Amino acid sequence: MRSAPTILHLDMDAFFAQAEQASKPSLRGKAVVVGGLGPRGVVATASYEARVYGVHSAMPMAQARRLAPNAAYLVPRFGFYRSISEQVMGLLRALSPLVEPLSLDEAFVDLEAGGAASDAESARLAGARLRADIRAVTGLTGSVGLAASKMLAKIASERAKPDGLVLIEPGTERALLGPLSVRTLPGVGPATGDHLRRAGIHTVDELAEAGEDELVRLLGKAHGHALYGMALAHDERPVVAERETKSVSVEDTYDIDIHDRLRVGLEVQRLADRCVGRLRGAGLSGRTIVLKVRRYDFSTLTRSETLRGPTDDPAVVREAAARLLDSVDTTGGVRLLGVGVSGLADYTQEDLFAQAAGGAAESPEAEPVDEPAPEPAEPAERHWSAGHDVRHSEHGHGWVQGSGVGRVTVRFETPQSAPGRIRTFRVDDPALEPADPLPLVRRRPAEATEPAAEAEADTAATPGTGTAGAPGTTGAAGPPGGGTALGVG
């Protein structure tokens, strides 16, 4: 392990919900829940105001509504979140070439590799400057953990939430980890946690006291050995800039179980096309086609077929998925379907054939075929998703609060405005159109190079919310730079 806390872990605070609050002034300081709003939807993110009521990620949306009936429930805007994530990741890459994204809102950074830090003080300053730059560029907050290893940096960022910075001093790791639950360690999920609990092991200290031989006996050689090392605060995993994609997949959960076999087949074909679209978008192909089916009784079946060579041909993927579906009994109904491709490569079987032929063969152009003009279809009723952006020709920019029975309710406001007024329209009102999200921060050209210096000064004046209560933590005001140092004296 390193002798300086130069590994940084950033976690944006309740990212999706915070982005929605920032873009909708009327929701600031209020409970916001983002996720699927159907009967089988789940919570993607809950704001800290919603978490007070017990709402959390991965909770069924129906349960969340019972716990927090007055919260705002919104459909995710992934394109909007991705655009903010790209801004944040750009700030991280300005610190170091070694940035390991874990998701849209979470990443590790090796500060030493970029020359951004070499000791505790310079690491703290880099973390404080990053938090301030994120706020200046995106208008959002993120929590930062700094430590000598990835495991400890992530634990530190959890303790820093929300909107804080926590640094774990080298040499204090064992004392910090000891009283924590075994579930704190990477790789200890519910099943492993229950297994250890039945063996009388609840804390990291008890894990270390059990010894490596006992953990290997309980969990197997690889897992037992790795867990024992982590209990002793040993974590040599490097920050990896490029994480290899292992598979590409798509899946859908249905509000009502699908019983019609023909409909199931059509859904699988549609998912196969979507999966190939993602595959081609990433410039990849794959050899193994995977079908996932969750039935009415929650039993989940997976079937796979490995082809002779990698492909990104939608017809090939559709046919393989259809063959896999033939081996699955869907009589009782299907609640979820998924299609994936693994065994990825950056070439296809057709590429190899072309290389073998010297690239001489070219595909003949298809002859045009006269097709009868399609009959005009009845226009479908427009669907307005809660939380999504709209623009009205008279009232300007707003967002959908809800829709139903032929009506859509819109609140007209922007990220820089005061809370706006609410109006209701017909769903087919020609003056109302979908709109792109507005930027959260309105910046003048002269400000382009200013946020870092100004924000650093703001951070020094406004301490973060580092967690107190651990052995040897500093006082509530925290050290300079807006953070808290965790250590044992």
CSV table of C-alpha atoms in Angstrom, one decimal:
chain,number,residue,atom,x,y,z
A,1,MET,CA,0.0,0.0,0.0
A,2,ARG,CA,1.0,3.6,-0.5
A,3,SER,CA,2.6,5.8,2.1
A,4,ALA,CA,0.4,8.8,1.1
A,5,PRO,CA,-3.4,9.2,0.6
A,6,THR,CA,-3.2,9.9,-3.1
A,7,ILE,CA,-6.1,7.7,-4.3
A,8,LEU,CA,-9.3,9.7,-4.6
A,9,HIS,CA,-12.8,8.4,-4.8
A,10,LEU,CA,-15.5,10.7,-6.0
A,11,ASP,CA,-19.2,9.9,-5.5
A,12,MET,CA,-21.8,12.5,-6.6
A,13,ASP,CA,-24.5,13.0,-3.9
A,14,ALA,CA,-27.8,11.3,-4.8
A,15,PHE,CA,-26.9,12.1,-8.4
A,16,PHE,CA,-30.1,11.7,-10.4
A,17,ALA,CA,-32.3,13.3,-7.7
A,18,GLN,CA,-29.8,16.1,-7.1
A,19,ALA,CA,-29.7,16.9,-10.9
A,20,GLU,CA,-33.5,17.0,-10.9
A,21,GLN,CA,-33.6,19.4,-7.9
A,22,ALA,CA,-31.0,21.6,-9.5
A,23,SER,CA,-33.0,21.9,-12.8
A,24,LYS,CA,-36.4,22.4,-11.0
A,25,PRO,CA,-36.4,25.2,-8.4
A,26,SER,CA,-39.8,24.1,-7.0
A,27,LEU,CA,-38.2,20.7,-5.9
A,28,ARG,CA,-35.2,22.1,-4.1
A,29,GLY,CA,-35.2,20.9,-0.5
A,30,LYS,CA,-38.1,18.5,-1.1
A,31,ALA,CA,-38.3,14.7,-1.4
A,32,VAL,CA,-37.6,13.6,-4.9
A,33,VAL,CA,-37.6,10.0,-6.1
A,34,VAL,CA,-36.3,9.0,-9.6
A,35,GLY,CA,-37.0,5.6,-11.2
A,36,GLY,CA,-39.6,3.5,-13.1
A,37,LEU,CA,-43.1,4.7,-12.3
A,38,GLY,CA,-44.9,1.6,-13.4
A,39,PRO,CA,-46.4,-1.0,-11.0
A,40,ARG,CA,-43.1,-2.9,-11.1
A,41,GLY,CA,-40.8,0.1,-11.3
A,42,VAL,CA,-37.9,0.4,-8.8
A,43,VAL,CA,-36.1,3.4,-7.3
A,44,ALA,CA,-33.0,4.5,-9.1
A,45,THR,CA,-32.1,7.4,-6.8
A,46,ALA,CA,-33.8,9.1,-3.8
A,47,SER,CA,-32.9,12.5,-2.6
A,48,TYR,CA,-31.7,12.9,1.0
A,49,GLU,CA,-35.0,14.4,1.9
A,50,ALA,CA,-36.7,11.2,0.6
A,51,ARG,CA,-34.3,9.0,2.5
A,52,VAL,CA,-35.6,10.4,5.8
A,53,TYR,CA,-38.7,8.4,5.1
A,54,GLY,CA,-36.8,5.2,4.4
A,55,VAL,CA,-36.8,5.4,0.6
A,56,HIS,CA,-33.6,4.0,-1.0
A,57,SER,CA,-32.2,2.8,-4.3
A,58,ALA,CA,-33.5,-0.5,-5.7
A,59,MET,CA,-36.6,-0.3,-3.5
A,60,PRO,CA,-39.9,-1.2,-5.3
A,61,MET,CA,-41.5,2.1,-6.4
A,62,ALA,CA,-44.9,1.0,-4.9
A,63,GLN,CA,-43.2,0.7,-1.5
A,64,ALA,CA,-41.5,4.1,-1.9
A,65,ARG,CA,-44.9,5.7,-2.6
A,66,ARG,CA,-46.3,4.2,0.6
A,67,LEU,CA,-43.4,5.5,2.6
A,68,ALA,CA,-43.3,9.0,1.0
A,69,PRO,CA,-46.6,9.6,-0.6
A,70,ASN,CA,-46.0,13.4,-1.0
A,71,ALA,CA,-42.6,13.1,-2.7
A,72,ALA,CA,-42.1,14.0,-6.4
A,73,TYR,CA,-41.8,10.9,-8.5
A,74,LEU,CA,-39.9,11.4,-11.8
A,75,VAL,CA,-38.9,9.3,-14.8
A,76,PRO,CA,-35.1,9.3,-15.3
A,77,ARG,CA,-33.5,11.5,-18.0
A,78,PHE,CA,-30.4,9.5,-18.7
A,79,GLY,CA,-29.2,11.7,-21.5
A,80,PHE,CA,-29.2,14.7,-19.2
A,81,TYR,CA,-27.4,12.8,-16.5
A,82,ARG,CA,-24.8,11.5,-19.0
A,83,SER,CA,-24.0,15.1,-20.1
A,84,ILE,CA,-23.4,16.1,-16.5
A,85,SER,CA,-21.3,13.0,-16.0
A,86,GLU,CA,-19.1,13.9,-19.0
A,87,GLN,CA,-18.4,17.3,-17.4
A,88,VAL,CA,-17.4,15.7,-14.1
A,89,MET,CA,-15.2,13.1,-15.7
A,90,GLY,CA,-13.5,15.8,-17.7
A,91,LEU,CA,-12.5,17.5,-14.4
A,92,LEU,CA,-11.2,14.2,-13.1
A,93,ARG,CA,-9.1,13.6,-16.2
A,94,ALA,CA,-7.6,17.1,-15.8
A,95,LEU,CA,-6.2,15.8,-12.5
A,96,SER,CA,-4.8,12.6,-13.7
A,97,PRO,CA,-4.5,10.2,-16.7
A,98,LEU,CA,-5.6,7.4,-14.4
A,99,VAL,CA,-9.3,7.8,-13.9
A,100,GLU,CA,-11.4,4.6,-13.3
A,101,PRO,CA,-15.1,5.4,-13.8
A,102,LEU,CA,-17.4,3.0,-11.9
A,103,SER,CA,-20.7,4.5,-13.1
A,104,LEU,CA,-22.0,7.9,-14.3
A,105,ASP,CA,-21.6,9.4,-10.8
A,106,GLU,CA,-18.6,7.5,-9.3
A,107,ALA,CA,-14.9,7.1,-10.1
A,108,PHE,CA,-11.4,6.5,-8.7
A,109,VAL,CA,-8.5,8.8,-9.5
A,110,ASP,CA,-4.8,8.2,-9.0
A,111,LEU,CA,-3.6,11.7,-8.0
A,112,GLU,CA,0.0,10.7,-7.8
A,113,ALA,CA,0.0,9.5,-11.5
A,114,GLY,CA,-1.0,13.0,-12.6
A,115,GLY,CA,1.3,14.8,-10.3
A,116,ALA,CA,-1.7,16.4,-8.5
A,117,ALA,CA,-0.6,15.1,-5.1
A,118,SER,CA,2.3,13.5,-3.3
A,119,ASP,CA,1.4,13.8,0.3
A,120,ALA,CA,-1.6,14.3,2.6
A,121,GLU,CA,-1.7,18.0,2.4
A,122,SER,CA,-1.5,18.2,-1.4
A,123,ALA,CA,-4.1,15.4,-1.7
A,124,ARG,CA,-6.5,17.4,0.5
A,125,LEU,CA,-6.0,20.5,-1.5
A,126,ALA,CA,-6.6,18.6,-4.8
A,127,GLY,CA,-9.8,17.1,-3.3
A,128,ALA,CA,-11.1,20.4,-2.1
A,129,ARG,CA,-10.3,22.1,-5.5
A,130,LEU,CA,-12.1,19.2,-7.3
A,131,ARG,CA,-15.3,19.6,-5.2
A,132,ALA,CA,-15.3,23.3,-5.8
A,133,ASP,CA,-14.8,22.9,-9.6
A,134,ILE,CA,-17.6,20.4,-9.8
A,135,ARG,CA,-19.9,22.9,-8.1
A,136,ALA,CA,-18.8,25.7,-10.3
A,137,VAL,CA,-19.1,23.7,-13.6
A,138,THR,CA,-22.3,21.7,-12.9
A,139,GLY,CA,-24.0,23.3,-9.9
A,140,LEU,CA,-24.0,20.0,-8.1
A,141,THR,CA,-22.1,18.6,-5.1
A,142,GLY,CA,-19.9,15.5,-4.8
A,143,SER,CA,-18.3,13.8,-1.8
A,144,VAL,CA,-14.6,12.9,-1.9
A,145,GLY,CA,-12.6,10.2,-0.1
A,146,LEU,CA,-8.8,10.2,0.0
A,147,ALA,CA,-6.7,7.3,1.2
A,148,ALA,CA,-3.8,5.1,0.4
A,149,SER,CA,-5.9,2.4,-1.3
A,150,LYS,CA,-9.1,2.1,-3.4
A,151,MET,CA,-11.0,0.3,-0.6
A,152,LEU,CA,-10.3,2.9,2.0
A,153,ALA,CA,-10.9,5.8,-0.4
A,154,LYS,CA,-14.4,4.5,-1.1
A,155,ILE,CA,-15.1,4.0,2.7
A,156,ALA,CA,-13.9,7.6,3.2
A,157,SER,CA,-16.2,9.0,0.5
A,158,GLU,CA,-19.2,7.2,2.1
A,159,ARG,CA,-18.3,8.9,5.4
A,160,ALA,CA,-18.0,12.2,3.7
A,161,LYS,CA,-21.6,12.2,2.4
A,162,PRO,CA,-23.2,14.5,1.7
A,163,ASP,CA,-21.1,17.2,0.2
A,164,GLY,CA,-17.9,16.6,2.2
A,165,LEU,CA,-14.3,15.5,2.1
A,166,VAL,CA,-12.7,12.8,4.3
A,167,LEU,CA,-9.0,11.9,4.3
A,168,ILE,CA,-7.8,8.7,6.0
A,169,GLU,CA,-4.3,9.2,7.4
A,170,PRO,CA,-1.9,6.4,6.5
A,171,GLY,CA,-1.2,4.2,9.6
A,172,THR,CA,-4.6,4.6,11.0
A,173,GLU,CA,-6.4,2.2,8.7
A,174,ARG,CA,-6.6,-0.8,11.0
A,175,ALA,CA,-8.0,1.1,13.9
A,176,LEU,CA,-10.6,2.7,11.6
A,177,LEU,CA,-11.7,-0.6,10.0
A,178,GLY,CA,-11.8,-2.7,13.1
A,179,PRO,CA,-15.3,-1.8,14.5
A,180,LEU,CA,-17.0,-1.6,11.1
A,181,SER,CA,-19.4,-4.2,9.8
A,182,VAL,CA,-18.0,-6.9,7.6
A,183,ARG,CA,-20.5,-5.6,4.9
A,184,THR,CA,-18.2,-2.6,4.6
A,185,LEU,CA,-15.6,-4.5,2.7
A,186,PRO,CA,-15.7,-5.0,-1.0
A,187,GLY,CA,-17.1,-8.4,-2.0
A,188,VAL,CA,-19.1,-9.0,1.1
A,189,GLY,CA,-22.7,-9.0,-0.1
A,190,PRO,CA,-25.9,-10.2,1.7
A,191,ALA,CA,-25.1,-13.9,1.1
A,192,THR,CA,-21.4,-13.7,2.3
A,193,GLY,CA,-22.5,-11.5,5.2
A,194,ASP,CA,-25.1,-13.9,6.4
A,195,HIS,CA,-22.6,-16.8,6.1
A,196,LEU,CA,-20.1,-14.9,8.3
A,197,ARG,CA,-22.7,-13.9,10.8
A,198,ARG,CA,-23.7,-17.5,11.3
A,199,ALA,CA,-20.1,-18.2,12.0
A,200,GLY,CA,-20.1,-15.4,14.7
A,201,ILE,CA,-18.2,-12.9,12.6
A,202,HIS,CA,-19.8,-9.5,12.5
A,203,THR,CA,-17.0,-6.9,12.5
A,204,VAL,CA,-13.8,-6.4,10.5
A,205,ASP,CA,-11.8,-7.0,13.8
A,206,GLU,CA,-13.6,-10.3,14.2
A,207,LEU,CA,-12.8,-11.1,10.6
A,208,ALA,CA,-9.1,-10.5,11.2
A,209,GLU,CA,-9.1,-12.5,14.5
A,210,ALA,CA,-10.7,-15.5,12.7
A,211,GLY,CA,-7.5,-15.9,10.7
A,212,GLU,CA,-6.8,-16.7,7.1
A,213,ASP,CA,-7.2,-20.5,7.4
A,214,GLU,CA,-10.7,-20.2,8.9
A,215,LEU,CA,-11.8,-17.7,6.3
A,216,VAL,CA,-10.5,-20.0,3.5
A,217,ARG,CA,-12.5,-22.9,5.1
A,218,LEU,CA,-15.6,-20.8,5.3
A,219,LEU,CA,-15.4,-19.0,1.9
A,220,GLY,CA,-13.0,-20.8,-0.3
A,221,LYS,CA,-9.4,-20.1,-1.1
A,222,ALA,CA,-9.7,-17.1,-3.4
A,223,HIS,CA,-12.4,-15.2,-1.5
A,224,GLY,CA,-11.1,-16.1,2.0
A,225,HIS,CA,-7.5,-15.0,1.2
A,226,ALA,CA,-8.7,-11.7,-0.4
A,227,LEU,CA,-11.0,-10.9,2.5
A,228,TYR,CA,-8.4,-11.6,5.1
A,229,GLY,CA,-6.0,-9.2,3.4
A,230,MET,CA,-8.7,-6.5,3.3
A,231,ALA,CA,-9.5,-7.0,7.0
A,232,LEU,CA,-5.8,-6.1,7.6
A,233,ALA,CA,-6.3,-3.0,5.4
A,234,HIS,CA,-4.2,-4.5,2.6
A,235,ASP,CA,-5.5,-3.5,-0.9
A,236,GLU,CA,-3.1,-3.3,-3.7
A,237,ARG,CA,-5.6,-2.9,-6.5
A,238,PRO,CA,-4.4,-0.2,-8.9
A,239,VAL,CA,-6.6,2.5,-10.5
A,240,VAL,CA,-7.3,1.2,-14.0
A,241,ALA,CA,-8.0,3.9,-16.7
A,242,GLU,CA,-9.8,1.6,-19.1
A,243,ARG,CA,-12.0,-1.1,-17.8
A,244,GLU,CA,-12.7,-3.8,-20.4
A,245,THR,CA,-16.4,-4.3,-21.3
A,246,LYS,CA,-17.3,-7.9,-20.7
A,247,SER,CA,-20.8,-7.9,-22.2
A,248,VAL,CA,-23.5,-5.7,-23.7
A,249,SER,CA,-27.1,-6.4,-22.8
A,250,VAL,CA,-30.6,-4.9,-22.6
A,251,GLU,CA,-33.7,-5.9,-20.7
A,252,ASP,CA,-37.3,-4.8,-20.0
A,253,THR,CA,-39.6,-5.4,-17.1
A,254,TYR,CA,-43.3,-5.5,-18.0
A,255,ASP,CA,-46.0,-4.0,-15.9
A,256,ILE,CA,-48.3,-6.9,-16.7
A,257,ASP,CA,-47.1,-10.5,-17.2
A,258,ILE,CA,-46.9,-11.5,-20.8
A,259,HIS,CA,-48.7,-14.8,-21.5
A,260,ASP,CA,-49.0,-14.7,-25.3
A,261,ARG,CA,-46.1,-16.7,-26.7
A,262,LEU,CA,-46.1,-14.7,-30.0
A,263,ARG,CA,-45.8,-11.5,-28.0
A,264,VAL,CA,-42.9,-12.9,-26.0
A,265,GLY,CA,-41.1,-13.8,-29.2
A,266,LEU,CA,-41.7,-10.3,-30.7
A,267,GLU,CA,-40.3,-8.8,-27.5
A,268,VAL,CA,-37.2,-10.9,-27.7
A,269,GLN,CA,-36.7,-9.9,-31.3
A,270,ARG,CA,-37.0,-6.2,-30.3
A,271,LEU,CA,-34.5,-6.6,-27.5
A,272,ALA,CA,-32.1,-8.4,-29.8
A,273,ASP,CA,-32.2,-5.4,-32.2
A,274,ARG,CA,-31.6,-2.9,-29.3
A,275,CYS,CA,-28.7,-5.0,-28.0
A,276,VAL,CA,-27.1,-5.0,-31.5
A,277,GLY,CA,-27.6,-1.3,-31.7
A,278,ARG,CA,-25.6,-0.8,-28.4
A,279,LEU,CA,-23.0,-3.3,-29.6
A,280,ARG,CA,-22.4,-1.5,-32.9
A,281,GLY,CA,-22.4,1.9,-31.1
A,282,ALA,CA,-19.5,0.6,-29.0
A,283,GLY,CA,-17.7,-0.8,-32.1
A,284,LEU,CA,-17.9,-4.3,-30.8
A,285,SER,CA,-19.1,-7.8,-31.7
A,286,GLY,CA,-19.6,-10.9,-29.7
A,287,ARG,CA,-19.7,-14.7,-29.9
A,288,THR,CA,-22.1,-15.7,-27.1
A,289,ILE,CA,-25.8,-14.8,-27.2
A,290,VAL,CA,-27.5,-14.8,-23.8
A,291,LEU,CA,-31.3,-14.8,-23.1
A,292,LYS,CA,-32.7,-13.9,-19.7
A,293,VAL,CA,-36.3,-14.8,-18.7
A,294,ARG,CA,-37.9,-13.9,-15.3
A,295,ARG,CA,-41.1,-15.8,-15.0
A,296,TYR,CA,-44.3,-15.0,-13.1
A,297,ASP,CA,-43.0,-16.7,-9.9
A,298,PHE,CA,-39.8,-14.6,-9.9
A,299,SER,CA,-37.7,-17.6,-11.0
A,300,THR,CA,-35.0,-16.4,-13.5
A,301,LEU,CA,-33.7,-18.6,-16.3
A,302,THR,CA,-30.7,-17.8,-18.5
A,303,ARG,CA,-29.8,-19.6,-21.7
A,304,SER,CA,-26.8,-19.0,-23.9
A,305,GLU,CA,-25.4,-20.1,-27.3
A,306,THR,CA,-21.9,-19.6,-28.5
A,307,LEU,CA,-21.4,-18.9,-32.2
A,308,ARG,CA,-18.4,-20.0,-34.3
A,309,GLY,CA,-17.2,-16.4,-34.5
A,310,PRO,CA,-18.1,-12.9,-33.3
A,311,THR,CA,-20.9,-11.1,-35.0
A,312,ASP,CA,-22.8,-7.8,-34.8
A,313,ASP,CA,-25.4,-9.0,-37.4
A,314,PRO,CA,-28.9,-8.3,-36.0
A,315,ALA,CA,-30.4,-11.2,-38.0
A,316,VAL,CA,-27.9,-13.7,-36.4
A,317,VAL,CA,-28.5,-12.4,-32.9
A,318,ARG,CA,-32.3,-12.5,-33.4
A,319,GLU,CA,-32.2,-16.1,-34.7
A,320,ALA,CA,-30.0,-17.2,-31.8
A,321,ALA,CA,-32.2,-15.5,-29.2
A,322,ALA,CA,-35.3,-17.2,-30.8
A,323,ARG,CA,-33.6,-20.6,-30.6
A,324,LEU,CA,-32.8,-20.0,-26.9
A,325,LEU,CA,-36.4,-18.9,-26.3
A,326,ASP,CA,-37.6,-22.2,-27.7
A,327,SER,CA,-36.0,-24.0,-24.7
A,328,VAL,CA,-37.8,-21.9,-22.1
A,329,ASP,CA,-41.3,-22.6,-20.8
A,330,THR,CA,-43.2,-19.3,-20.6
A,331,THR,CA,-46.7,-20.8,-20.0
A,332,GLY,CA,-47.3,-19.1,-16.6
A,333,GLY,CA,-46.3,-15.7,-17.9
A,334,VAL,CA,-43.2,-13.6,-18.2
A,335,ARG,CA,-42.4,-10.4,-16.2
A,336,LEU,CA,-38.9,-9.7,-17.5
A,337,LEU,CA,-36.9,-10.4,-20.7
A,338,GLY,CA,-33.3,-9.6,-21.6
A,339,VAL,CA,-30.9,-10.3,-24.5
A,340,GLY,CA,-27.2,-9.9,-24.1
A,341,VAL,CA,-24.0,-10.6,-26.1
A,342,SER,CA,-20.7,-11.6,-24.4
A,343,GLY,CA,-17.3,-12.9,-25.6
A,344,LEU,CA,-16.7,-9.5,-27.1
A,345,ALA,CA,-14.2,-8.5,-29.8
A,346,ASP,CA,-13.5,-5.5,-31.9
A,347,TYR,CA,-14.0,-7.4,-35.2
A,348,THR,CA,-16.6,-9.7,-36.7
A,349,GLN,CA,-16.5,-13.1,-38.4
A,350,GLU,CA,-17.3,-11.3,-41.7
A,351,ASP,CA,-14.1,-9.1,-41.3
A,352,LEU,CA,-12.0,-12.3,-41.1
A,353,PHE,CA,-13.6,-13.6,-44.3
A,354,ALA,CA,-12.9,-10.3,-46.1
A,355,GLN,CA,-9.3,-10.4,-45.0
A,356,ALA,CA,-8.9,-14.0,-46.2
A,357,ALA,CA,-10.3,-12.9,-49.6
A,358,GLY,CA,-7.9,-10.0,-49.8
A,359,GLY,CA,-10.7,-7.5,-49.4
A,360,ALA,CA,-11.6,-7.9,-53.1
A,361,ALA,CA,-15.2,-8.9,-52.7
A,362,GLU,CA,-17.7,-6.1,-52.4
A,363,SER,CA,-21.4,-6.3,-51.5
A,364,PRO,CA,-23.6,-5.8,-54.6
A,365,GLU,CA,-25.9,-2.9,-54.3
A,366,ALA,CA,-29.5,-3.9,-53.6
A,367,GLU,CA,-31.9,-3.1,-56.5
A,368,PRO,CA,-34.7,-0.8,-55.5
A,369,VAL,CA,-38.1,-2.5,-54.9
A,370,ASP,CA,-41.3,-0.7,-55.5
A,371,GLU,CA,-43.4,-1.0,-52.4
A,372,PRO,CA,-47.0,0.2,-52.0
A,373,ALA,CA,-47.3,3.4,-50.0
A,374,PRO,CA,-48.3,2.7,-46.4
A,375,GLU,CA,-51.8,3.7,-45.5
A,376,PRO,CA,-51.9,6.7,-43.1
A,377,ALA,CA,-52.2,5.5,-39.5
A,378,GLU,CA,-54.2,7.2,-36.8
A,379,PRO,CA,-51.9,9.5,-34.8
A,380,ALA,CA,-51.0,8.0,-31.5
A,381,GLU,CA,-51.7,9.9,-28.3
A,382,ARG,CA,-48.5,11.7,-27.2
A,383,HIS,CA,-47.0,10.4,-24.0
A,384,TRP,CA,-45.6,12.9,-21.5
A,385,SER,CA,-43.2,11.4,-18.9
A,386,ALA,CA,-43.1,13.0,-15.5
A,387,GLY,CA,-40.1,15.2,-15.0
A,388,HIS,CA,-39.2,15.5,-18.7
A,389,ASP,CA,-38.7,18.9,-20.4
A,390,VAL,CA,-41.2,20.6,-22.6
A,391,ARG,CA,-41.6,24.0,-24.2
A,392,HIS,CA,-44.9,25.9,-24.8
A,393,SER,CA,-45.1,28.5,-27.5
A,394,GLU,CA,-46.6,31.0,-25.1
A,395,HIS,CA,-45.4,30.0,-21.6
A,396,GLY,CA,-41.8,28.9,-22.5
A,397,HIS,CA,-39.8,26.1,-20.9
A,398,GLY,CA,-41.2,23.8,-18.3
A,399,TRP,CA,-41.4,20.2,-17.1
A,400,VAL,CA,-44.1,17.6,-16.9
A,401,GLN,CA,-45.6,17.2,-13.4
A,402,GLY,CA,-48.0,14.5,-14.5
A,403,SER,CA,-50.4,13.3,-17.2
A,404,GLY,CA,-53.5,11.2,-17.5
A,405,VAL,CA,-57.1,11.2,-18.8
A,406,GLY,CA,-56.1,13.2,-21.8
A,407,ARG,CA,-54.4,16.0,-19.8
A,408,VAL,CA,-50.8,17.0,-19.0
A,409,THR,CA,-49.8,19.2,-16.2
A,410,VAL,CA,-46.7,21.4,-16.6
A,411,ARG,CA,-44.7,23.6,-14.3
A,412,PHE,CA,-43.0,26.4,-16.1
A,413,GLU,CA,-39.6,27.2,-14.6
A,414,THR,CA,-35.9,27.0,-15.4
A,415,PRO,CA,-32.8,26.2,-13.4
A,416,GLN,CA,-32.1,29.9,-12.9
A,417,SER,CA,-35.7,31.0,-12.3
A,418,ALA,CA,-37.9,31.2,-9.2
A,419,PRO,CA,-40.4,28.3,-8.7
A,420,GLY,CA,-42.8,28.5,-11.6
A,421,ARG,CA,-46.5,28.4,-12.1
A,422,ILE,CA,-48.5,25.3,-13.0
A,423,ARG,CA,-50.8,25.0,-16.0
A,424,THR,CA,-52.8,22.0,-17.5
A,425,PHE,CA,-53.2,21.3,-21.3
A,426,ARG,CA,-54.6,18.7,-23.5
A,427,VAL,CA,-52.1,16.0,-24.3
A,428,ASP,CA,-52.4,16.8,-28.0
A,429,ASP,CA,-52.0,20.6,-27.6
A,430,PRO,CA,-50.1,21.7,-30.7
A,431,ALA,CA,-48.4,24.5,-28.7
A,432,LEU,CA,-46.7,22.0,-26.4
A,433,GLU,CA,-43.6,20.2,-27.6
A,434,PRO,CA,-40.8,18.0,-26.0
A,435,ALA,CA,-37.6,20.1,-25.3
A,436,ASP,CA,-34.0,19.5,-24.4
A,437,PRO,CA,-32.8,20.0,-20.8
A,438,LEU,CA,-31.4,23.4,-20.0
A,439,PRO,CA,-27.9,23.7,-18.6
A,440,LEU,CA,-27.8,23.9,-14.8
A,441,VAL,CA,-25.1,26.6,-14.7
A,442,ARG,CA,-25.2,29.7,-16.9
A,443,ARG,CA,-21.6,30.7,-17.4
A,444,ARG,CA,-20.1,33.8,-19.2
A,445,PRO,CA,-17.1,33.3,-21.4
A,446,ALA,CA,-14.9,35.3,-19.0
A,447,GLU,CA,-15.6,32.7,-16.3
A,448,ALA,CA,-14.2,29.8,-18.2
A,449,THR,CA,-10.8,29.9,-16.3
A,450,GLU,CA,-12.0,31.2,-13.0
A,451,PRO,CA,-13.9,28.5,-11.1
A,452,ALA,CA,-11.0,26.6,-9.7
A,453,ALA,CA,-9.4,29.5,-7.9
A,454,GLU,CA,-12.6,31.1,-6.8
A,455,ALA,CA,-14.1,27.8,-5.7
A,456,GLU,CA,-11.0,26.8,-3.7
A,457,ALA,CA,-11.4,30.0,-1.7
A,458,ASP,CA,-15.1,29.2,-1.2
A,459,THR,CA,-14.3,25.7,0.0
A,460,ALA,CA,-11.7,27.0,2.5
A,461,ALA,CA,-14.4,29.3,3.9
A,462,THR,CA,-17.1,26.7,4.0
A,463,PRO,CA,-16.0,23.4,5.7
A,464,GLY,CA,-17.3,20.1,4.4
A,465,THR,CA,-19.3,17.6,6.3
A,466,GLY,CA,-16.7,14.9,7.0
A,467,THR,CA,-18.0,12.3,9.4
A,468,ALA,CA,-17.1,12.6,13.0
A,469,GLY,CA,-17.3,9.9,15.6
A,470,ALA,CA,-14.6,7.6,14.3
A,471,PRO,CA,-11.6,7.1,16.5
A,472,GLY,CA,-9.4,10.2,16.4
A,473,THR,CA,-11.5,12.3,14.1
A,474,THR,CA,-11.1,16.0,14.1
A,475,GLY,CA,-13.7,18.5,15.4
A,476,ALA,CA,-16.8,19.5,13.5
A,477,ALA,CA,-15.2,22.4,11.8
A,478,GLY,CA,-12.7,20.1,10.0
A,479,PRO,CA,-9.3,20.9,8.7
A,480,PRO,CA,-8.5,23.5,6.0
A,481,GLY,CA,-9.9,22.6,2.6
A,482,GLY,CA,-13.4,21.6,3.8
A,483,GLY,CA,-12.8,18.1,4.9
A,484,THR,CA,-12.2,15.8,7.8
A,485,ALA,CA,-9.1,13.7,8.5
A,486,LEU,CA,-9.8,10.3,10.0
A,487,GLY,CA,-7.0,8.9,12.1
A,488,VAL,CA,-6.0,7.4,15.4
A,489,GLY,CA,-3.8,9.4,17.7
